[in-house]
Coordinates of C-alpha atoms and ligand atoms in Angstrom, one line a residue:
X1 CA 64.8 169.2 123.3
X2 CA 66.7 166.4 124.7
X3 CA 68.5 166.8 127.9
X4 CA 72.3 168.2 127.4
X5 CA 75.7 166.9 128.4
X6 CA 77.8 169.7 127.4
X7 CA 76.7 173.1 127.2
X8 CA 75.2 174.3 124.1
X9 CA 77.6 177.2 122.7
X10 CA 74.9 179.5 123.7
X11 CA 72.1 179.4 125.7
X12 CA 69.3 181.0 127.5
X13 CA 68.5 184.2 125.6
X14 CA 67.3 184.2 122.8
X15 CA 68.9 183.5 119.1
X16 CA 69.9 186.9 118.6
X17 CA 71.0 187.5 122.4
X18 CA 72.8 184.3 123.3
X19 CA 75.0 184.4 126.3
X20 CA 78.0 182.4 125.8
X21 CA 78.8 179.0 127.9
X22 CA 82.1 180.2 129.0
X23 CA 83.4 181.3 132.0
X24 CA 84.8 184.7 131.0
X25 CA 86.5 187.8 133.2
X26 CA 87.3 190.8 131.2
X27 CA 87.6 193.2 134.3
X28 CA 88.6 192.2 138.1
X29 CA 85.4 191.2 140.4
X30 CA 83.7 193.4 140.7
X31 CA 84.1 195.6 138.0
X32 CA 84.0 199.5 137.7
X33 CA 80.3 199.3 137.2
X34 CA 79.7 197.0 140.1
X35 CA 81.4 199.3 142.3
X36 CA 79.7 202.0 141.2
X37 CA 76.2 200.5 141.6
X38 CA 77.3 199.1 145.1
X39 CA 78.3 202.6 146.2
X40 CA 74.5 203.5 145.3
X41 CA 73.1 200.6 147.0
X42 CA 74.7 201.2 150.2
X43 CA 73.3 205.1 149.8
X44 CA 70.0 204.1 149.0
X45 CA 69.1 200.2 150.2
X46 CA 68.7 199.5 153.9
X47 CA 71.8 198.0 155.2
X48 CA 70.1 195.0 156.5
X49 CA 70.2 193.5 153.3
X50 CA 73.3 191.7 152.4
X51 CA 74.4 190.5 149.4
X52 CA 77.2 187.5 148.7
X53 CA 78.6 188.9 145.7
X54 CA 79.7 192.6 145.2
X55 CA 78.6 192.3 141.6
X56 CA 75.2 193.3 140.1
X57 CA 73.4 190.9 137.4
X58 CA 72.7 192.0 133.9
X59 CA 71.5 189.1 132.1
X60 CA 71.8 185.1 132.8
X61 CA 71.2 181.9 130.7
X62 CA 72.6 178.2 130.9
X63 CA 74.9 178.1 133.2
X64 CA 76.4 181.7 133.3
X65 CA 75.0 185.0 134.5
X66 CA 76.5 188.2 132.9
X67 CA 77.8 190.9 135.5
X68 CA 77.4 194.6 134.0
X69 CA 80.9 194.6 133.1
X70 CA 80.5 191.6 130.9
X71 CA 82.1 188.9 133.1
X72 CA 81.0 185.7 132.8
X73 CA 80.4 183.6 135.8
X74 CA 79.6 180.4 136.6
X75 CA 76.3 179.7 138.4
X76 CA 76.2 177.1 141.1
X77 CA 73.8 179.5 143.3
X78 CA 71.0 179.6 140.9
X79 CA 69.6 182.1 143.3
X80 CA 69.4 179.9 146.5
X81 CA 68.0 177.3 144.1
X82 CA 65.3 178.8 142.5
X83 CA 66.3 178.7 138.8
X84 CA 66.7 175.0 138.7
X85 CA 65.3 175.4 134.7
X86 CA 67.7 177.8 134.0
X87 CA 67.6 181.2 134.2
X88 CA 65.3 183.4 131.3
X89 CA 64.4 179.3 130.4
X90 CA 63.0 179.8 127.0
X91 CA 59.7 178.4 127.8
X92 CA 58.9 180.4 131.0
X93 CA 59.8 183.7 129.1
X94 CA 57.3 182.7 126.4
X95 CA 55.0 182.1 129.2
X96 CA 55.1 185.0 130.7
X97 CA 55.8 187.2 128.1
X98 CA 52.1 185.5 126.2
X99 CA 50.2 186.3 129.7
X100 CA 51.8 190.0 130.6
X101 CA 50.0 190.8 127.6
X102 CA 46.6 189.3 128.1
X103 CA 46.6 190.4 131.8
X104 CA 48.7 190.9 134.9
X105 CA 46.5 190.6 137.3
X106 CA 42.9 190.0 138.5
X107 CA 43.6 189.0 142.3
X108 CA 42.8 185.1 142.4
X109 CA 40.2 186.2 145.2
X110 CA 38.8 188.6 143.0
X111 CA 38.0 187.2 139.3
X112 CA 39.8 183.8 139.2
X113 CA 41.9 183.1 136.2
X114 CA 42.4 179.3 134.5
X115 CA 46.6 179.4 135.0
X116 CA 46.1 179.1 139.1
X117 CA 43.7 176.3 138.9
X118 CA 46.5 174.7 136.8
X119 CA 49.3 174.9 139.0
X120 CA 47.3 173.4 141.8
X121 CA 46.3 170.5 139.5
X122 CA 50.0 170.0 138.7
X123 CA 50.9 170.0 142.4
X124 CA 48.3 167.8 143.2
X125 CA 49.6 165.5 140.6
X126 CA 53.3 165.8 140.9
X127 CA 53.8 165.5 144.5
X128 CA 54.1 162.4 146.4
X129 CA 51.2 160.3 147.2
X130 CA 48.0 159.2 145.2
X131 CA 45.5 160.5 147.3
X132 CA 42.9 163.4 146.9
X133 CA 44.6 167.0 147.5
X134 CA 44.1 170.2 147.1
X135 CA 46.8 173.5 146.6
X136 CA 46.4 176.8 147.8
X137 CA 49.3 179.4 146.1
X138 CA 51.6 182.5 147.8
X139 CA 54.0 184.4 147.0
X140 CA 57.2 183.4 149.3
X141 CA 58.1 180.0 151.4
X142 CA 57.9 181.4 154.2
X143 CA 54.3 182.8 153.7
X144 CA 53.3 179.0 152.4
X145 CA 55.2 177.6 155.5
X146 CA 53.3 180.0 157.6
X147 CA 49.9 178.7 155.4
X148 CA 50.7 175.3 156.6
X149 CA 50.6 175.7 159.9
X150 CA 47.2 177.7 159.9
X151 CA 45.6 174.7 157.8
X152 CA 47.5 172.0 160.3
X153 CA 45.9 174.5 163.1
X154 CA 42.7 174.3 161.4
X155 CA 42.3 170.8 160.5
X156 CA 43.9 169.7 164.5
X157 CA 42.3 172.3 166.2
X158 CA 46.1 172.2 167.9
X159 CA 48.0 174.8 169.1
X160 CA 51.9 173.3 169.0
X161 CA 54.7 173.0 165.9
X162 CA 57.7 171.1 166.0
X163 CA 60.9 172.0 164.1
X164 CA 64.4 171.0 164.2
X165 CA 67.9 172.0 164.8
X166 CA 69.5 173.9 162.1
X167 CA 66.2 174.0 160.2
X168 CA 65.3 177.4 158.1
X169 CA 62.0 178.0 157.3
X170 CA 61.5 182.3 156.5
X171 CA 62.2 185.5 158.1
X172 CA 58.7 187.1 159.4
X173 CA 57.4 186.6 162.7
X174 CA 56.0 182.6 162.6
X175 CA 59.0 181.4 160.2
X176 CA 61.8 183.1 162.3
X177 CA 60.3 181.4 165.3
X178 CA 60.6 178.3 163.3
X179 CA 64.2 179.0 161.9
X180 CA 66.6 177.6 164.5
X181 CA 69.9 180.2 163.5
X182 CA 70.3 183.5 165.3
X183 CA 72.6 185.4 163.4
X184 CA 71.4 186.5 161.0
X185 CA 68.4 185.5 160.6
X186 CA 66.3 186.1 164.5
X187 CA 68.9 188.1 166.4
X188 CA 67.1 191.7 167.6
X189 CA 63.7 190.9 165.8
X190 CA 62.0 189.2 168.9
X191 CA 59.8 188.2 170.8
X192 CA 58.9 185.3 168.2
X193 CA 55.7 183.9 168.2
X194 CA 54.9 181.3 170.5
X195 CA 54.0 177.1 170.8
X196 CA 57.1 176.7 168.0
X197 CA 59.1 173.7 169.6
X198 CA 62.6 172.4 168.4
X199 CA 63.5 169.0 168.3
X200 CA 67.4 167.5 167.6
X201 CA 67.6 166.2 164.0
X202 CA 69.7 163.4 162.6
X203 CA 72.7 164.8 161.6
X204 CA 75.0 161.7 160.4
X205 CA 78.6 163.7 160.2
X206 CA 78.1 164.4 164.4
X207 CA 75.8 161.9 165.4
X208 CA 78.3 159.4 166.4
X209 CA 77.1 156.4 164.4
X210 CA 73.4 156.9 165.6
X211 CA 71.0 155.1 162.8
X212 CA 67.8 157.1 161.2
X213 CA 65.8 154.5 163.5
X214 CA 67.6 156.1 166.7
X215 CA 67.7 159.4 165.9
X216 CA 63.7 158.8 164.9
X217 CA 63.3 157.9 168.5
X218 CA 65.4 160.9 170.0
X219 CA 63.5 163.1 168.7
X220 CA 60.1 161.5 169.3
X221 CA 61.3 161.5 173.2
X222 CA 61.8 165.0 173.0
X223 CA 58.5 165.8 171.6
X224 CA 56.2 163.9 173.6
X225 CA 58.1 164.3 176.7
X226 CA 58.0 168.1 176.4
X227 CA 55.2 169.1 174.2
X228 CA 53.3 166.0 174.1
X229 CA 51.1 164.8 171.2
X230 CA 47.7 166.1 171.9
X231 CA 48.6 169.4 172.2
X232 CA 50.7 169.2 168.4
X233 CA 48.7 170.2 165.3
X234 CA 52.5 169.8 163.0
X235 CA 55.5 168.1 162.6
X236 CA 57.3 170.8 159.9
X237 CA 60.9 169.4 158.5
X238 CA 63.0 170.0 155.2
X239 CA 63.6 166.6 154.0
X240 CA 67.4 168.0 153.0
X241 CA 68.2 170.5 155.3
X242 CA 68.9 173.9 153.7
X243 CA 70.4 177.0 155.1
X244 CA 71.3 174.5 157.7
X245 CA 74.2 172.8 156.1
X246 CA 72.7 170.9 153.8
X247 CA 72.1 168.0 156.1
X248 CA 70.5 164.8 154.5
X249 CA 69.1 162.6 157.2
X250 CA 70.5 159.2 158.2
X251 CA 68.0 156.5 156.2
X252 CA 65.1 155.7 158.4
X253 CA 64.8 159.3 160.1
X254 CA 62.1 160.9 157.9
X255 CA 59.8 157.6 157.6
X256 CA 59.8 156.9 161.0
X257 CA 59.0 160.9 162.0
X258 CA 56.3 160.4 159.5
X259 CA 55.1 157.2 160.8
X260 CA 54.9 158.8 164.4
X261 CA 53.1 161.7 162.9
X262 CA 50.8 159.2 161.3
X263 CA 49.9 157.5 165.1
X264 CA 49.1 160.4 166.7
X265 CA 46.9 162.3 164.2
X266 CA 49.8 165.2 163.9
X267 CA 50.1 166.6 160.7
X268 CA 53.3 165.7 158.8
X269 CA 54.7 168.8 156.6
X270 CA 57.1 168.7 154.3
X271 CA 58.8 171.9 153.4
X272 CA 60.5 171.2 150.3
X273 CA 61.3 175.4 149.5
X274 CA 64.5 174.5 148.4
X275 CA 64.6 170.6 148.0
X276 CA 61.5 170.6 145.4
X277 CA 61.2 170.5 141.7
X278 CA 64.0 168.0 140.4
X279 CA 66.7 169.9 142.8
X280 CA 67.7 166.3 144.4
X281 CA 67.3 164.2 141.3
X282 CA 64.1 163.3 142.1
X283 CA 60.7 165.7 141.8
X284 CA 60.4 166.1 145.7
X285 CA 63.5 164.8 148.0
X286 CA 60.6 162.9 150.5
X287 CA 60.3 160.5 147.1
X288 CA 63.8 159.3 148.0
X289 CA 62.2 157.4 150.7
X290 CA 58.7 156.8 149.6
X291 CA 57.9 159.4 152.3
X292 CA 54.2 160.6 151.7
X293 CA 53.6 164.4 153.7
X294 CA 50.3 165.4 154.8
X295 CA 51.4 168.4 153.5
X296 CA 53.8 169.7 151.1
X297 CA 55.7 173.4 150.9
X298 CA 56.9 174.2 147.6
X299 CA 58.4 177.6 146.5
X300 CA 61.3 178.4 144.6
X301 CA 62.0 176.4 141.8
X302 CA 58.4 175.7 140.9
X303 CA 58.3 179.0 138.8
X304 CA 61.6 179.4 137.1
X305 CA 62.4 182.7 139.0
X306 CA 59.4 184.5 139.3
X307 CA 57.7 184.4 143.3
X308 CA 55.7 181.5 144.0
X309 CA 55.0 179.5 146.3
X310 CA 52.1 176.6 147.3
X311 CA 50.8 174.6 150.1
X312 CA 49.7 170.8 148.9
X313 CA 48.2 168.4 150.8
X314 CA 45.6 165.9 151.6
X315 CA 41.9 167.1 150.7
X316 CA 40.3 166.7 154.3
X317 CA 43.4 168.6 156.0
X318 CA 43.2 171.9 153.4
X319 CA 40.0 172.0 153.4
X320 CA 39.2 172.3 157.5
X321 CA 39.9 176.3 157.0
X322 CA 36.8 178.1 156.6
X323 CA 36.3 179.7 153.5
X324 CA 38.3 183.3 152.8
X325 CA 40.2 182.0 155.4
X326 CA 43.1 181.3 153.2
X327 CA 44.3 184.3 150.5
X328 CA 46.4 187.3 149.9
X329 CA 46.6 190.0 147.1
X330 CA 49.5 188.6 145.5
X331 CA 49.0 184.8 145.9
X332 CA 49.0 182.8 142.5
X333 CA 49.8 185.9 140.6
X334 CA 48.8 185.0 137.0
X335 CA 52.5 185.8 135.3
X336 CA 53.6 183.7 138.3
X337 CA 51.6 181.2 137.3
X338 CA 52.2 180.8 133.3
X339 CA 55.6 180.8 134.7
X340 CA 55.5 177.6 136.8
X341 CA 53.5 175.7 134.6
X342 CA 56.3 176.2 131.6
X343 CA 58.8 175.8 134.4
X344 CA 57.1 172.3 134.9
X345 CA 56.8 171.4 131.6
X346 CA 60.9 172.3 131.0
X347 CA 61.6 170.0 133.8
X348 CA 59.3 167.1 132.1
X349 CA 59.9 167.7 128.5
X350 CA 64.3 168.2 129.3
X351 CA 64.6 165.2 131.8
X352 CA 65.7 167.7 134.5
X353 CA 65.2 165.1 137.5
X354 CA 67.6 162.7 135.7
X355 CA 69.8 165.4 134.8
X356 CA 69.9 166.5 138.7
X357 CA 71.3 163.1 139.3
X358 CA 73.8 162.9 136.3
X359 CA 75.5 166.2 138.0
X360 CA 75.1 164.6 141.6
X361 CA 77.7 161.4 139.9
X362 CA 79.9 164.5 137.9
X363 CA 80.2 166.6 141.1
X364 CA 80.4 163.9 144.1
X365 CA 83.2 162.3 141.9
X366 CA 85.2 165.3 141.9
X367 CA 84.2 166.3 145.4
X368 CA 85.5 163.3 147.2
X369 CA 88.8 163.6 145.2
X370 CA 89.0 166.8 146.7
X371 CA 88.4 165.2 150.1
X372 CA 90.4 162.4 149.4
X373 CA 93.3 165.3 149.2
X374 CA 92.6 168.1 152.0
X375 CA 91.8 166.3 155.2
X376 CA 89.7 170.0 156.3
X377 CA 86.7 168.6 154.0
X378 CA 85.0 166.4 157.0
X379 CA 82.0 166.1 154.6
X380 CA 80.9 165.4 151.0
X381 CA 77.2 165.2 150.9
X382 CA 73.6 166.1 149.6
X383 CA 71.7 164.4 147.0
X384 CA 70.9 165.5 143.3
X385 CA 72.3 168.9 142.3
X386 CA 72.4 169.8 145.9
X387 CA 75.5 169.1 147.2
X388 CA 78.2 170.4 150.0
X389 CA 81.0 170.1 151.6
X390 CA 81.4 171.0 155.3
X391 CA 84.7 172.0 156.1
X392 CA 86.4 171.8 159.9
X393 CA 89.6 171.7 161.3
X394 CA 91.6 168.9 160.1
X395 CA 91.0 165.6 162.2
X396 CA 88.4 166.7 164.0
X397 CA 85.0 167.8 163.6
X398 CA 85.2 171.4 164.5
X399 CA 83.7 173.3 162.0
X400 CA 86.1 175.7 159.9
X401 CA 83.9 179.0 158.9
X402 CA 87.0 180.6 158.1
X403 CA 88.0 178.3 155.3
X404 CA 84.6 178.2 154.0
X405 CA 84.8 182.1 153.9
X406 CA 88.1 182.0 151.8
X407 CA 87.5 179.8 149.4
X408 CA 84.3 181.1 148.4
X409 CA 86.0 184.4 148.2
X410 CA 88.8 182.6 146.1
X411 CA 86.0 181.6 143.7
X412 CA 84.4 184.9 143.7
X413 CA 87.1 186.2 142.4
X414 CA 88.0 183.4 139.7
X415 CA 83.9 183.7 138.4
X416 CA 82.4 181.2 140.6
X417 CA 79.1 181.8 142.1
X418 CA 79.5 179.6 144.8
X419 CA 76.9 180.1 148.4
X420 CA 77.5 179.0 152.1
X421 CA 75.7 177.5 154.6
X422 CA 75.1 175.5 157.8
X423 CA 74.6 176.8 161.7
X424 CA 78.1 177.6 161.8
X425 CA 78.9 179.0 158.3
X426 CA 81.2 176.4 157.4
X427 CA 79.4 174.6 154.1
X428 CA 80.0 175.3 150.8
X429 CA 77.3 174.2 149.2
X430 CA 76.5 173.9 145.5
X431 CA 73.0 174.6 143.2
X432 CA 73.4 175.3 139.8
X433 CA 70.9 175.5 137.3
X434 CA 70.2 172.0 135.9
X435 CA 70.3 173.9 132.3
X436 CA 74.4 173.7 133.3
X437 CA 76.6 171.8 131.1
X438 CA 79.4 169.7 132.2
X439 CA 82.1 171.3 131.3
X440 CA 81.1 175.0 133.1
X441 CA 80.8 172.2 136.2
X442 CA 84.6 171.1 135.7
X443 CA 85.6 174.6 134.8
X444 CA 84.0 175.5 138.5
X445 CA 85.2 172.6 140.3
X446 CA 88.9 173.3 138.7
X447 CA 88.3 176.7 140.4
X448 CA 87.5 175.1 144.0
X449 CA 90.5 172.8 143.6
X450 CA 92.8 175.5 143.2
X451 CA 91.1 178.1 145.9
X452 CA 91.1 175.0 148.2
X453 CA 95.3 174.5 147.3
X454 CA 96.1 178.0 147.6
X455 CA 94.8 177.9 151.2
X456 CA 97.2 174.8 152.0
Ligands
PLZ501 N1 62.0 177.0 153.7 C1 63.6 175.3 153.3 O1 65.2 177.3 152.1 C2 64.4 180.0 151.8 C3 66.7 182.0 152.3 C4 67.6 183.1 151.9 P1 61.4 182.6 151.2 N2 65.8 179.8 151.7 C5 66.6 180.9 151.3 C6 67.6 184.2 153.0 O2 68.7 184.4 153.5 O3 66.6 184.8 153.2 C7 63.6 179.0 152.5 C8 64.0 177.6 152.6 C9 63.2 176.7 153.2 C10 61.5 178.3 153.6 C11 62.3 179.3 153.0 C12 61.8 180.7 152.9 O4 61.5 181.0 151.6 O5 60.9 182.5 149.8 O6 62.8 183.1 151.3 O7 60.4 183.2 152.1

């Protein structure tokens, strides 16, 4: 199939099903059934678990997902940028559909089945750097981000990690240690597992002009002055900060982090959860800078929507824990894994990493008018088909939560799936499905426009 500029009329599910590429409201949002179903899940789910939208999912395709009133809303969530190939993507439900019949599971650890093997050869290939790796699969990032610092552990026989402000990497025990925001994600859950440092990041919007190069070396100064190399087994950093705010580093900052790594035998990990898979407009947001990880964390968009998630890296490093050592029921379920290898194959046979960037040009077009307008957007940025804008208080930096609250609201309302973000809640940020066309893009962009007016 070759890559799309428009949406099809119909896409996602099926011939005889087809969800139409319209943005569509037939009932207020949410909808009698919506507000039934949420009356049920505050009765019966724990209340810990929030949800953005008041509005349950029926089906999704394309660009759209399908509330069970029969709205039609635009998609720029793609479940915190996991559907990247579209939701239902024809070939993952063939996939999976071919292997729930054959078998649905063996455990990995148990009776090994061809499909895991296969994903780990197409990480080994796909991600950056020519050298000899090996894979190991899981089931959520933060279980693979938690992998990745046993093996870094392992291969160092180190005790320390190093994160950095604003960085998200998983709610249990090691990953909220490692996730720098309290609320919600750490606040009443502690104590938090030890030897999990945080070092400042380079944040160009509120760094006052400081270069990648400097902010390299601020937080290189923080790190050896207060941990100190030889006691570090990892360096763990999103190369586009997620949750945070969508932070993309000033040039310079990630190679030179690396490079340090590199010097002092600490192992430099990549968690690209979110950033991975064509998301940025290129297959892994380190290639933007030639960056080369010792490691890699991938999740999310490597299996089209089903849980997945992998640890990659170089041979000698994944291969200093012992044997059994690595593992879990679940890990590399085989449905999970039919799945990311069509997932893979979508984004390779549809051009999805040069689509990413063709709706980076739509989007940042549109986005900077909008900023060019209303002086409270202090920020368009991102890279590929993850993009925000991080509102504050006009002339002036302080961040406006409140405004990002509103508008999303304003666009829940119109049909817009539309997430937040960043350490103080005040990014609107934007991940659609890369099986979008451009005119549910405008459509959704016409809808911030207007929420953003109405607020002036
Ligand atoms: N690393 C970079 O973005 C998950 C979290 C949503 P899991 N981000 C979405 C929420 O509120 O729980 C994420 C990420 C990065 C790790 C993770 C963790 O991935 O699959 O949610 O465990």
């Amino acid at each position: 199939m070759e890559p799309t500029h428009t949406s099809s009329p119909t896409q996602g599910a099926g011939p005889h099903d087809a969800i139409a590429q319209q943005r569509r409201l037939v009932t207020a949002i949410p909808g009698p059934r919506s507000v039934e179903l949420m009356a049920r899940k505050s009765a019966a789910v724990a209340a810990g678990v929030g949800t953005t939208m008041p509005v349950f999912a029926a089906r999704a395709g394309g660009g759209i997902v399908v509330d069970v009133d029969g709205n039609h809303l635009i998609d720029l969530g793609s479940g915190i940028a996991v559907t990247t190939v579209g939701n239902a993507a024809p070939r993952v439900v063939d996939a999976v559909q071919r292997q729930v019949e054959a078998f649905t599971h063996t455990c990995f650890m148990v009776t090994p089945y061809a499909g895991y093997v296969e994903v780990c050869e197409a990480l080994n290939r796909l991600t950056p750097g020519d050298h000899d790796k090996r894979s190991a699969l899981f089931n959520s990032g933060a279980e693979a981000v938690e992998n990745a610092v046993k093996v870094a552990r392992a291969h160092t026989r180190r005790p320390a990690v190093v994160v950095f402000e604003h960085g998200y990497h998983g709610r249990t025990n090691l990953t909220m240690a490692m996730t720098a925001k309290s609320m919600p994600y750490k606040s009443g859950f502690g104590p938090f597992a030890a030897e999990v440092y945080r070092a400042p990041l380079s944040y160009p919007l509120r760094d006052g002009g400081l270069d990648g190069a400097a902010a390299a070396r601020r937080a290189i100064e923080v790190v050896e002055t207060q941990v100190g190399a030889g006691n570090l087994a990892a360096v763990v950093i999103e190369p586009v900060q997620g949750e945070g705010g969508f932070i993309v580093p000033a040039p310079g900052f990630l190679p030179a982090i690396a490079a340090w790594c590199r010097e002092h035998g600490v192992v430099f990990v990549a968690d690209e959860v979110q950033t991975g898979f064509a998301r940025t407009g290129a297959m892994f947001a380190c290639d933007h800078e030639q960056v080369v990880p010792d490691l890699v964390v991938t999740a999310k968009g490597i299996a089209g929507g089903l849980p997945l998630s992998a640890v990659t890296g170089r041979a000698e490093m994944m291969d200093a824990a012992h044997v059994g050592g690595l593992g879990g029921t679940y890990g590399g379920n085989p449905l999970a894994c039919a799945a990311a290898l069509a997932a893979i194959e979508t984004i390779e046979a549809e051009g999805l990493v040069a689509r990413a960037r063709e709706v980076e040009t739509l989007m940042k077009a549109r986005l900077h008018a909008l900023q060019a307008a209303d002086p409270r957007v202090g920020d368009v940025r991102g890279r590929g088909a993850m993009l925000a804008v991080e509102l504050v208080v006009a002339g002036t930096l302080e961040p406006d939560a409140a405004l990002a609250k509103q508008v999303a609201t304003a666009a829940h309302r119109e049909g817009v799936i539309v997430l937040t973000c960043g350490t103080h809640g005040n990014v609107l940020r934007f991940l659609p499905p890369l099986s979008i066309g451009d005119d549910l893009l405008h459509d959704a962009l016409d809808v911030l426009d207007a929420a953003f007016a109405a607020t002036r």
